[in-house]
Coordinates of C-alpha atoms and ligand atoms in Angstrom, one line a residue:
M283 CA 99.7 105.7 61.3
Q284 CA 99.2 102.1 60.5
F285 CA 101.9 99.4 60.9
N286 CA 101.8 98.7 57.2
E287 CA 102.9 102.3 56.4
T288 CA 106.3 101.5 57.9
D289 CA 109.3 99.7 56.4
L290 CA 108.5 96.6 58.4
S291 CA 108.5 93.4 56.4
G292 CA 105.5 91.2 55.7
E293 CA 106.4 88.5 58.3
L294 CA 106.2 91.2 61.0
L295 CA 103.1 92.9 59.7
E296 CA 101.3 89.6 59.6
A297 CA 102.3 88.8 63.2
V298 CA 101.3 92.3 64.4
E299 CA 98.0 92.0 62.7
K300 CA 97.4 88.6 64.2
M301 CA 97.9 90.2 67.6
G302 CA 95.1 92.7 66.8
F303 CA 97.3 95.7 66.4
S304 CA 96.4 98.1 63.5
E305 CA 97.2 101.7 64.5
M306 CA 100.6 102.3 65.9
T307 CA 100.7 104.0 69.3
E308 CA 102.4 107.4 69.3
I309 CA 105.7 106.1 70.8
Q310 CA 105.8 103.4 68.1
E311 CA 105.1 105.8 65.3
K312 CA 107.8 108.2 66.4
S313 CA 110.5 105.7 67.4
I314 CA 110.2 102.8 64.9
P315 CA 111.5 104.7 61.9
P316 CA 114.6 106.1 63.5
L317 CA 115.3 102.7 65.1
L318 CA 115.1 101.0 61.7
E319 CA 117.6 103.6 60.4
G320 CA 119.9 102.5 63.2
R321 CA 119.8 105.7 65.2
D322 CA 120.1 105.9 69.0
V323 CA 116.8 106.7 70.5
I324 CA 115.8 108.0 73.9
G325 CA 112.1 107.5 74.5
K326 CA 109.9 108.8 77.3
S327 CA 106.3 107.6 77.6
N328 CA 103.9 106.2 80.1
T329 CA 103.4 102.6 81.0
G330 CA 101.1 100.8 78.6
T331 CA 101.9 102.8 75.6
G332 CA 103.5 100.0 73.6
K333 CA 107.2 100.5 74.2
T334 CA 108.0 96.8 73.8
A335 CA 106.8 96.7 70.2
A336 CA 108.5 100.1 69.6
F337 CA 112.0 98.7 70.3
S338 CA 111.6 95.1 69.5
L339 CA 110.0 95.2 66.0
P340 CA 113.1 97.0 64.6
I341 CA 115.4 94.5 66.3
I342 CA 113.4 91.5 64.9
E343 CA 113.4 93.2 61.5
K344 CA 117.1 93.4 61.4
I345 CA 117.9 89.7 62.2
T346 CA 118.8 87.9 59.0
E347 CA 119.8 84.4 58.0
D348 CA 123.5 85.7 58.2
S349 CA 123.2 87.2 61.6
R350 CA 121.0 84.6 63.3
R351 CA 123.9 82.7 64.8
Y352 CA 124.9 85.3 67.4
V353 CA 123.3 87.6 69.9
N354 CA 122.1 90.6 67.9
A355 CA 120.4 92.5 70.6
L356 CA 120.4 92.7 74.4
I357 CA 117.4 94.1 76.2
L358 CA 117.9 95.0 79.9
C359 CA 114.8 95.2 82.1
P360 CA 114.4 96.0 85.8
T361 CA 112.5 92.8 86.9
R362 CA 112.1 89.2 86.0
E363 CA 108.4 89.7 85.0
L364 CA 109.3 92.5 82.6
A365 CA 112.0 90.3 81.0
M366 CA 109.6 87.4 80.7
Q367 CA 106.8 89.6 79.4
A368 CA 109.0 91.3 76.8
C369 CA 110.3 87.9 75.8
E370 CA 106.8 86.5 75.3
E371 CA 105.8 89.5 73.3
I372 CA 108.9 89.2 71.1
C373 CA 108.0 85.5 70.5
K374 CA 104.6 86.6 69.2
F375 CA 106.1 89.3 66.9
S376 CA 108.5 86.8 65.4
K377 CA 105.9 84.1 64.9
F378 CA 106.4 84.1 61.2
K379 CA 110.1 84.7 61.3
K380 CA 111.6 81.4 62.4
C381 CA 115.2 82.5 62.5
V382 CA 114.5 84.8 65.5
K383 CA 115.2 83.1 68.9
P384 CA 114.6 85.2 72.0
V385 CA 115.6 84.1 75.4
A386 CA 115.0 85.6 78.8
V387 CA 117.6 85.4 81.5
Y388 CA 116.9 86.5 85.1
G389 CA 117.8 85.7 88.6
G390 CA 115.9 83.2 90.7
A391 CA 115.7 80.7 87.8
S392 CA 117.9 77.8 86.7
M393 CA 121.2 78.9 85.4
D394 CA 121.7 75.6 83.4
R395 CA 118.5 76.0 81.4
Q396 CA 119.5 79.6 80.5
I397 CA 123.0 78.5 79.5
Y398 CA 121.5 75.8 77.3
A399 CA 119.1 78.3 75.6
L400 CA 122.0 80.8 75.1
K401 CA 124.2 78.1 73.6
N402 CA 121.4 77.0 71.3
G403 CA 121.3 79.9 69.1
A404 CA 119.5 82.7 71.1
N405 CA 119.9 85.9 69.1
I406 CA 117.8 88.3 71.2
V407 CA 118.6 88.2 74.9
I408 CA 116.2 89.9 77.4
G409 CA 117.4 90.0 80.9
T410 CA 117.8 91.7 84.3
P411 CA 121.2 93.5 84.7
G412 CA 122.5 91.2 87.5
R413 CA 121.9 88.0 85.7
V414 CA 123.1 89.3 82.4
L415 CA 126.4 90.3 84.0
D416 CA 126.6 86.9 85.6
H417 CA 126.4 85.2 82.2
L418 CA 128.9 87.7 80.7
R419 CA 131.4 86.8 83.5
R420 CA 130.9 83.1 82.9
R421 CA 131.3 83.7 79.2
T422 CA 128.0 82.0 78.6
L423 CA 126.9 85.2 76.9
K424 CA 129.0 87.0 74.4
L425 CA 128.3 90.4 73.0
N426 CA 131.0 90.6 70.3
N427 CA 128.5 90.9 67.5
L428 CA 125.9 92.8 69.3
S429 CA 124.3 95.5 67.3
T430 CA 121.6 96.9 69.6
I431 CA 121.3 97.3 73.3
V432 CA 118.1 98.5 74.9
L433 CA 117.6 99.8 78.4
D434 CA 113.9 99.4 79.1
E435 CA 112.4 101.2 82.1
A436 CA 115.8 102.8 82.6
D437 CA 114.6 105.0 85.4
E438 CA 113.4 102.1 87.4
M439 CA 116.7 100.2 86.8
L440 CA 118.5 103.2 88.3
N441 CA 116.1 103.4 91.2
M442 CA 116.8 99.8 91.9
G443 CA 120.5 100.4 92.1
F444 CA 121.5 98.7 88.8
R445 CA 123.6 101.6 87.6
E446 CA 126.9 99.8 88.1
D447 CA 125.7 96.6 86.6
I448 CA 124.3 98.4 83.6
E449 CA 127.6 100.2 83.1
A450 CA 129.5 97.0 83.4
V451 CA 127.3 95.4 80.7
L452 CA 127.6 98.5 78.4
A453 CA 131.4 98.2 78.8
E454 CA 131.2 94.6 77.4
A455 CA 129.3 95.7 74.3
P456 CA 131.0 96.8 71.1
E457 CA 131.6 100.5 70.7
E458 CA 129.9 100.5 67.4
R459 CA 126.3 99.7 68.4
Q460 CA 122.8 101.2 68.6
T461 CA 121.9 102.2 72.2
V462 CA 118.2 102.6 72.9
L463 CA 116.8 103.9 76.2
F464 CA 113.2 103.9 77.2
S465 CA 112.0 105.4 80.5
A466 CA 108.8 106.7 82.0
T467 CA 110.5 109.6 83.7
M468 CA 113.6 111.5 82.8
P469 CA 115.5 112.4 86.0
P470 CA 119.0 113.9 85.6
A471 CA 120.7 110.5 86.2
I472 CA 119.1 109.2 83.0
L473 CA 120.2 112.2 81.0
Q474 CA 123.7 111.6 82.3
I475 CA 123.6 108.0 81.0
T476 CA 122.4 109.1 77.6
K477 CA 125.1 111.7 77.4
Q478 CA 127.7 109.1 78.2
Y479 CA 126.6 106.2 76.3
Q480 CA 124.5 107.4 73.4
T481 CA 125.5 109.0 70.2
D482 CA 123.4 111.9 68.8
P483 CA 120.2 110.3 70.1
V484 CA 116.7 111.0 68.7
M485 CA 114.6 112.2 71.6
V486 CA 111.0 110.9 71.5
K487 CA 108.8 112.3 74.2
I488 CA 105.2 111.5 74.5
E489 CA 103.3 113.8 76.8
S490 CA 100.2 111.7 77.0
A491 CA 99.9 112.0 80.8
S492 CA 97.0 114.5 80.9
K493 CA 95.3 112.8 78.0
T494 CA 95.1 109.4 79.5
V495 CA 94.4 110.8 83.0
D496 CA 91.4 112.7 81.6
L497 CA 89.4 109.6 81.3
I498 CA 90.0 108.6 84.9
D499 CA 87.7 109.8 87.7
Q500 CA 89.9 110.7 90.6
F501 CA 88.9 110.8 94.2
Y502 CA 90.4 110.8 97.6
V503 CA 89.3 110.0 101.1
S504 CA 90.8 111.4 104.2
V505 CA 90.8 109.1 107.2
P506 CA 92.2 109.1 110.7
M507 CA 95.6 107.5 111.3
G508 CA 95.5 103.8 111.3
R509 CA 92.2 103.5 109.6
K510 CA 93.3 103.1 106.0
T511 CA 92.6 99.4 105.8
D512 CA 89.1 99.9 107.2
A513 CA 88.4 102.7 104.7
L514 CA 89.7 100.5 101.9
H515 CA 87.5 97.7 103.1
L516 CA 84.4 100.0 102.9
L517 CA 85.4 101.3 99.5
L518 CA 85.9 97.9 98.0
T519 CA 82.6 96.6 99.4
D520 CA 80.7 99.7 98.2
K521 CA 82.3 100.2 94.8
K522 CA 82.7 96.5 93.9
P523 CA 85.5 96.9 91.3
Q524 CA 85.8 94.0 88.8
S525 CA 89.5 94.1 88.9
T526 CA 91.7 96.4 90.9
M527 CA 95.3 97.3 91.7
I528 CA 96.2 98.6 95.1
F529 CA 99.6 100.4 95.4
C530 CA 101.7 100.5 98.5
N531 CA 105.2 102.0 99.0
T532 CA 106.9 99.1 100.7
K533 CA 107.1 95.3 100.4
K534 CA 106.2 95.0 104.0
M535 CA 103.0 97.0 103.5
V536 CA 102.1 94.8 100.5
D537 CA 102.5 91.7 102.6
E538 CA 100.5 93.1 105.5
L539 CA 97.7 94.5 103.5
T540 CA 97.4 91.4 101.4
E541 CA 97.2 89.2 104.5
T542 CA 94.6 91.5 106.1
L543 CA 92.4 91.7 103.0
I544 CA 92.5 87.9 102.6
N545 CA 91.5 87.5 106.2
R546 CA 88.7 89.8 105.6
G547 CA 87.5 87.7 102.7
F548 CA 88.8 89.6 99.7
P549 CA 90.4 87.7 96.7
A550 CA 93.6 89.7 97.1
I551 CA 97.1 88.7 96.1
G552 CA 100.4 90.6 96.6
L553 CA 103.3 91.1 94.3
H554 CA 106.7 92.5 95.2
G555 CA 110.4 92.1 94.4
D556 CA 111.3 89.9 97.3
M557 CA 109.2 87.0 96.1
K558 CA 110.7 83.9 94.4
Q559 CA 110.3 83.7 90.7
S560 CA 107.8 80.8 90.9
Q561 CA 105.7 82.8 93.3
R562 CA 105.6 85.8 91.1
T563 CA 104.7 83.8 88.1
Q564 CA 101.9 82.2 90.1
V565 CA 100.7 85.7 91.2
M566 CA 100.6 87.0 87.6
N567 CA 98.8 83.8 86.4
S568 CA 96.1 84.0 89.0
V569 CA 95.5 87.7 88.3
K570 CA 95.4 87.2 84.5
S571 CA 93.0 84.2 84.9
G572 CA 90.7 86.3 87.1
R573 CA 91.1 84.1 90.2
N574 CA 92.4 87.0 92.2
T575 CA 90.8 90.3 91.3
I576 CA 92.7 92.5 93.8
L577 CA 96.4 92.9 93.1
I578 CA 98.4 94.6 95.7
A579 CA 101.8 95.8 94.6
T580 CA 104.7 98.1 94.9
D581 CA 105.6 100.5 92.0
V582 CA 108.6 98.5 91.1
A583 CA 106.9 95.2 91.0
A584 CA 104.0 96.6 89.0
R585 CA 106.1 98.6 86.6
G586 CA 105.2 97.7 83.0
I587 CA 103.2 94.6 84.0
D588 CA 100.3 94.5 81.7
V589 CA 97.1 93.5 83.3
K590 CA 94.0 94.1 81.3
G591 CA 90.6 95.3 82.4
I592 CA 91.5 97.1 85.6
D593 CA 88.6 99.4 86.4
M594 CA 89.8 100.8 89.7
V595 CA 93.1 101.8 91.2
F596 CA 93.8 102.5 94.9
N597 CA 96.7 104.5 96.3
Y598 CA 96.9 102.9 99.7
D599 CA 100.1 104.9 100.2
L600 CA 100.6 108.0 98.1
P601 CA 103.4 107.6 95.6
Q602 CA 106.7 109.2 96.5
D603 CA 107.1 110.6 93.0
H604 CA 104.4 112.7 91.4
E605 CA 104.8 111.0 88.0
Y606 CA 104.2 107.7 89.6
Y607 CA 100.8 108.9 90.5
I608 CA 100.1 109.1 86.8
H609 CA 101.6 105.7 86.1
R610 CA 99.6 104.1 88.8
I611 CA 96.2 105.5 87.9
G612 CA 97.0 105.0 84.2
R613 CA 96.6 101.3 85.0
T614 CA 92.9 101.9 84.7
G615 CA 91.1 103.7 81.9
R616 CA 93.2 102.1 79.3
A617 CA 92.2 101.9 75.6
G618 CA 89.7 104.7 75.9
K619 CA 87.7 103.0 78.7
C620 CA 86.8 105.0 81.8
G621 CA 88.4 104.1 85.1
T622 CA 88.4 105.3 88.7
A623 CA 91.2 106.0 91.1
Y624 CA 91.0 106.5 94.8
S625 CA 93.8 107.8 97.0
I626 CA 93.6 107.2 100.7
V627 CA 95.3 109.9 102.8
S628 CA 95.8 110.1 106.5
G629 CA 97.1 113.2 108.3
R630 CA 97.8 116.7 107.2
K631 CA 101.1 115.8 105.6
Q632 CA 99.5 113.4 103.2
E633 CA 96.7 115.8 102.4
L634 CA 99.3 118.4 101.4
E635 CA 101.2 115.8 99.3
L636 CA 98.0 115.0 97.5
R637 CA 97.4 118.7 96.8
D638 CA 100.9 118.8 95.3
I639 CA 100.1 115.8 93.1
S640 CA 96.9 117.4 92.0
R641 CA 98.6 120.6 91.1
Y642 CA 101.4 118.8 89.3
T643 CA 99.1 116.5 87.3
K644 CA 96.6 119.3 86.7
A645 CA 94.0 116.7 87.8
D646 CA 90.9 117.4 89.7
I647 CA 91.1 115.0 92.6
K648 CA 87.8 115.3 94.5
E649 CA 87.3 114.5 98.1
V650 CA 84.6 112.0 98.8
A651 CA 83.4 110.5 102.1
V652 CA 84.2 106.9 103.0
P653 CA 81.0 105.0 102.4
T654 CA 79.3 104.3 105.7
S655 CA 78.3 100.8 106.7
S656 CA 74.6 101.8 106.7
V657 CA 74.8 103.2 103.2
I658 CA 76.5 100.0 102.0
K659 CA 73.7 98.0 103.6
E660 CA 71.0 100.1 102.0
N661 CA 72.7 99.7 98.6
A662 CA 73.1 96.0 99.0
I663 CA 69.4 95.7 99.8
A664 CA 68.5 98.0 96.9
S665 CA 70.5 95.9 94.5
M666 CA 68.8 92.8 95.9
K667 CA 65.5 94.5 95.1
E668 CA 66.6 95.2 91.6
S669 CA 67.7 91.7 90.9
I670 CA 64.4 90.4 92.3
L671 CA 62.5 92.7 90.0
E672 CA 64.7 91.7 87.1
S673 CA 64.0 88.0 87.7
C674 CA 60.3 88.8 87.4
N675 CA 60.9 89.1 83.7
S676 CA 62.3 85.6 83.4
P677 CA 60.0 82.6 82.9
V678 CA 59.0 80.7 86.1
S679 CA 58.5 77.0 86.3
E680 CA 55.1 75.3 86.6
E681 CA 56.0 74.0 90.1
A682 CA 57.0 77.4 91.4
R683 CA 53.8 78.9 90.1
K684 CA 51.7 76.2 91.8
L685 CA 53.5 76.5 95.1
A686 CA 53.0 80.3 95.0
E687 CA 49.3 79.8 94.4
S688 CA 48.9 77.4 97.2
L689 CA 50.8 79.8 99.5
V690 CA 48.5 82.7 98.6
E691 CA 45.5 80.4 99.2
T692 CA 46.6 80.0 102.8
G693 CA 45.5 83.6 103.4
I694 CA 48.9 84.7 104.7
S695 CA 49.5 88.2 103.2
A696 CA 51.9 88.5 100.3
E697 CA 54.1 90.8 102.4
D698 CA 54.5 88.2 105.1
L699 CA 55.2 85.4 102.6
L700 CA 57.9 87.4 100.9
S701 CA 59.5 88.5 104.1
A702 CA 59.8 84.9 105.2
I703 CA 61.3 83.9 101.9
L704 CA 63.7 86.9 101.8
S705 CA 64.8 86.9 105.4
K706 CA 67.6 84.3 104.9
Q707 CA 68.8 85.9 101.8
V708 CA 68.9 89.3 103.5
A709 CA 70.6 87.9 106.5
D710 CA 73.2 86.2 104.3
T711 CA 74.0 89.4 102.5
I712 CA 74.2 91.5 105.6
K713 CA 76.4 89.0 107.3
T714 CA 79.2 89.7 104.8
L715 CA 79.0 93.5 105.1
P716 CA 81.3 95.5 107.3
L717 CA 79.9 96.7 110.6
F718 CA 82.3 99.5 111.3
D719 CA 82.6 103.1 110.0
V720 CA 85.5 105.3 109.3
P721 CA 84.9 108.9 110.4
R722 CA 86.5 111.9 108.8
P723 CA 89.5 112.9 111.0
I724 CA 89.1 115.7 113.4
T725 CA 89.9 118.9 111.5
R726 CA 92.3 121.4 112.7
K727 CA 92.3 125.1 112.1
N728 CA 95.6 126.9 111.7
G729 CA 97.4 123.7 112.5
K730 CA 95.8 123.7 116.0
R731 CA 93.4 121.1 117.2
Q732 CA 89.9 122.3 117.0
E733 CA 88.6 122.4 120.5
S734 CA 86.1 119.6 120.4
R735 CA 83.8 119.0 123.3
N736 CA 83.2 115.5 122.1
T737 CA 85.7 113.7 124.2
V738 CA 85.4 110.9 126.7
R739 CA 87.9 109.6 129.2
V740 CA 89.2 106.1 129.0
H741 CA 90.4 104.3 132.1
I742 CA 93.6 102.3 132.1
N743 CA 94.2 100.1 135.2
V744 CA 97.7 101.2 135.9
G745 CA 98.9 104.3 137.7
R746 CA 101.6 105.7 139.9
K747 CA 101.9 102.4 141.8
E748 CA 103.2 100.9 138.6
R749 CA 105.4 103.9 138.1
M750 CA 103.5 105.1 135.0
A751 CA 104.6 108.2 133.3
P752 CA 102.6 110.1 130.7
N753 CA 105.0 109.2 127.9
F754 CA 104.6 105.5 128.6
I755 CA 100.8 105.8 128.4
L756 CA 100.8 108.0 125.3
G757 CA 103.5 105.9 123.6
A758 CA 101.4 102.8 124.0
L759 CA 98.2 104.5 122.8
V760 CA 99.9 105.9 119.7
D761 CA 101.6 102.6 118.9
A762 CA 98.5 100.5 119.4
T763 CA 96.1 102.7 117.6
G764 CA 98.2 104.5 115.0
L765 CA 96.5 107.7 116.0
S766 CA 98.6 110.7 116.3
G767 CA 99.7 111.8 119.7
S768 CA 97.8 115.1 119.4
E769 CA 94.5 113.2 119.2
F770 CA 94.8 112.5 122.9
G771 CA 94.0 115.0 125.5
K772 CA 94.5 115.3 129.3
I773 CA 96.3 112.4 130.9
D774 CA 95.6 112.0 134.7
I775 CA 97.7 109.5 136.5
Y776 CA 96.3 108.4 139.8
D777 CA 97.6 105.8 142.2
K778 CA 95.9 102.8 140.8
F779 CA 94.8 103.9 137.4
T780 CA 95.1 106.5 134.7
T781 CA 92.6 108.4 132.6
V782 CA 93.1 109.8 129.2
E783 CA 90.9 112.1 127.3
V784 CA 90.2 110.7 123.8
P785 CA 88.0 111.8 120.9
K786 CA 84.5 110.3 121.4
E787 CA 84.2 108.8 117.9
E788 CA 87.5 107.0 118.4
A789 CA 86.8 105.6 121.8
D790 CA 85.5 102.2 120.7
F791 CA 88.4 101.8 118.3
I792 CA 90.9 102.7 121.0
L793 CA 89.4 100.2 123.5
D794 CA 89.6 97.6 120.8
A795 CA 93.1 98.4 119.8
M796 CA 94.3 98.4 123.4
Q797 CA 93.2 94.8 124.1
Q798 CA 96.1 92.6 125.0
E799 CA 98.4 95.7 125.0
K800 CA 101.1 96.1 127.6
I801 CA 102.4 99.4 129.0
N802 CA 105.9 99.4 130.3
G803 CA 105.6 95.6 130.8
H804 CA 102.2 95.7 132.5
K805 CA 99.3 94.0 130.9
V806 CA 96.5 96.5 131.0
S807 CA 92.8 96.6 130.7
V808 CA 91.2 99.7 129.2
K809 CA 87.6 100.8 129.4
I810 CA 85.5 103.9 129.3
H811 CA 86.0 105.8 132.6
E812 CA 82.9 106.0 134.7
E813 CA 82.7 109.4 136.4
R814 CA 81.4 109.1 140.0
G815 CA 79.2 112.0 140.7
G816 CA 81.5 114.9 140.4
K817 CA 84.1 113.7 142.9
S818 CA 85.9 110.8 141.5
E819 CA 87.3 108.0 143.5
S820 CA 90.7 109.2 142.5
F821 CA 90.8 112.1 145.0
R822 CA 90.2 109.7 147.8
S823 CA 93.1 107.6 146.7
G824 CA 95.6 110.3 147.0
G825 CA 95.2 112.8 144.1
R826 CA 96.5 112.8 140.7
D827 CA 99.2 114.0 138.4
R828 CA 97.7 115.9 135.5
Y829 CA 99.4 116.2 132.1
D830 CA 97.5 118.4 129.7
R831 CA 99.0 117.6 126.4
R832 CA 97.3 120.6 124.7
S833 CA 98.6 123.3 127.0
G834 CA 102.3 123.2 127.1
S835 CA 103.2 119.8 128.5
K836 CA 106.0 118.2 126.5
P837 CA 104.5 116.4 123.5
Y838 CA 105.1 112.8 123.0
S839 CA 108.1 112.4 120.7
G840 CA 108.4 108.7 120.0
G841 CA 109.0 106.1 122.6
R842 CA 108.5 102.6 121.3
G843 CA 109.2 103.6 117.7
H844 CA 107.1 105.5 115.2
D845 CA 107.4 103.0 112.4
K846 CA 104.3 103.4 110.4
S847 CA 104.1 99.9 109.0
R848 CA 104.7 98.5 112.4
R849 CA 101.8 100.5 113.8
Q850 CA 99.8 99.3 110.9
S851 CA 100.6 95.7 111.6
D852 CA 99.7 96.0 115.2
F853 CA 96.5 97.6 114.1
N854 CA 95.8 94.9 111.6
R855 CA 96.5 92.2 114.1
K856 CA 93.8 93.8 116.3
R857 CA 91.2 94.3 113.7
R858 CA 91.5 90.7 112.6
K859 CA 90.9 89.5 116.1
G860 CA 87.8 91.5 116.4
Ligands
ADP271 P1 104.8 99.7 77.9 O1 106.1 99.0 77.7 O2 104.9 101.1 77.2 O3 104.4 99.8 79.3 P2 103.7 97.4 76.5 O4 104.7 97.3 75.4 O5 103.8 96.5 77.6 O6 103.7 98.9 77.1 O7 102.2 97.4 75.8 C1 101.1 97.5 76.6 C2 99.9 96.7 75.9 O8 99.5 97.3 74.7 C3 100.4 95.3 75.5 O9 99.3 94.4 75.9 C4 100.6 95.3 74.0 O10 100.3 94.1 73.5 C5 99.5 96.4 73.6 N1 99.9 97.1 72.4 C6 101.1 97.6 72.1 N2 101.1 98.2 70.9 C7 99.8 98.2 70.5 C8 99.1 98.7 69.3 N3 99.8 99.4 68.4 N4 97.8 98.5 69.2 C9 97.2 97.8 70.2 N5 97.7 97.3 71.3 C10 99.1 97.5 71.5
MG272 MG1 107.4 98.1 78.9

């Protein structure tokens, strides 16, 4: 259905056309008519389906010369960005209807300026619940004549703990009003709100999830604990997305990952709710302008933010809610374009979570291997070859031709000449490529560690003399590496040192991670243990205490804290040093 088939007036149709919209999206088609009639609407649809136009066009339509002097509509949004974004969109829709004056009010920005705008004839107010309430209490915002209130991204507002604020705002609005609620998910708490505050609402549900998701290729990689950032590094280098969003579950993780990726030379930038308004605006501007092509965000910060042209989405952390998976990956593959999504999982629990997500979304999420550094190198060289061959089709200058002829005349073979010319270019390219690999984690059968003969012993220069106990040793190893306690095997504590059996493919990583590490206050040095011809020096120094973690000894159960993000930060700190 086209916009001009609705009852919207000419001024609005012109503005919408100017914005390049012709067909309405499904949510617009189904909710604009009842909204124009004045009905309460409850709408459920994914991010990016055009909800802003759906609720704001009818609001703008109803503002008249008579009603323009007071606040006609209030739109509550969960974040400052969303309020600003909706306000900008409303400005565009009302381009040819001069009596419409939208204003956005949100925390972290000057109160005075907002008060001034409110006093100066604002008739649509878009704001975050807290700041709106603040204005209501100061009487700088009055809702006596309000006819429509919109709760945009209602589920997110509830998640963020705005319930009381929202209810306080609703209490200030006239009884006789239109109440509109849009939400990407419909948890019971939302249904409760609609029951309490809406009258005979029209339910508009768009089940577009599977449709949009169909266009997105979905993959996952499974990596050992603590190796997610390395895996991401390899994927980003290999897949070279033009523009990407990476999702984390916490603000802290957003900060840490952003810092790490920047240190590793990626144009990354982070976005989360703790940032100052000016910072957040800066972030969005630099992403929209293409200066930063990697946006790292939490669900809440990213909710509803409209970034165009994303060709790849990464789930660094799996979303806590299955529907969020759809919203996240729906950031790519928009407007009929194809997109790709990668989820990075670590540990059995996350693998099972991903399986649940795949069942829930009915999506086929295929496992792929993390690209290896040698494949990345081969690909880089292959693409160099391609671009050289391509440049053979472009015209060459007279000078270049002459130089080439004179070089050939020297009798040096073409192969030698080319190698000489290419060697710097090749070296420069290789220099930027990662040198590490991320192996697949050791697989377990029936939940038990598969007996792998590929272990080595690492040597730690503290032992009984330093009063070492196995849980100190294991605790430090787990903390420093992020590996799970069960990855480590026998721990033998001798007088002056300790040996620990570790998976062979993780040995280098473990040595690296243990640099600068302290165990029970002792600075330690860790190296590969050199066996001395069957009888090791240890026996001479008075025997050992053996703790075999796999055969009944008490497993390590947290010593210095199991906080995942802390582990990650320790880990990042180490990788950066290296
Ligand atoms: P949502 O609130 O559902 O996440 P938005 O309202 O932010 O979605 O819209 C997402 C993007 O789609 C915006 O860039 C908007 O301008 C664009 N858009 C909305 N409606 C249409 C339409 N009918 N045709 C084309 N683009 C549209
Ligand atoms: Mg929206």
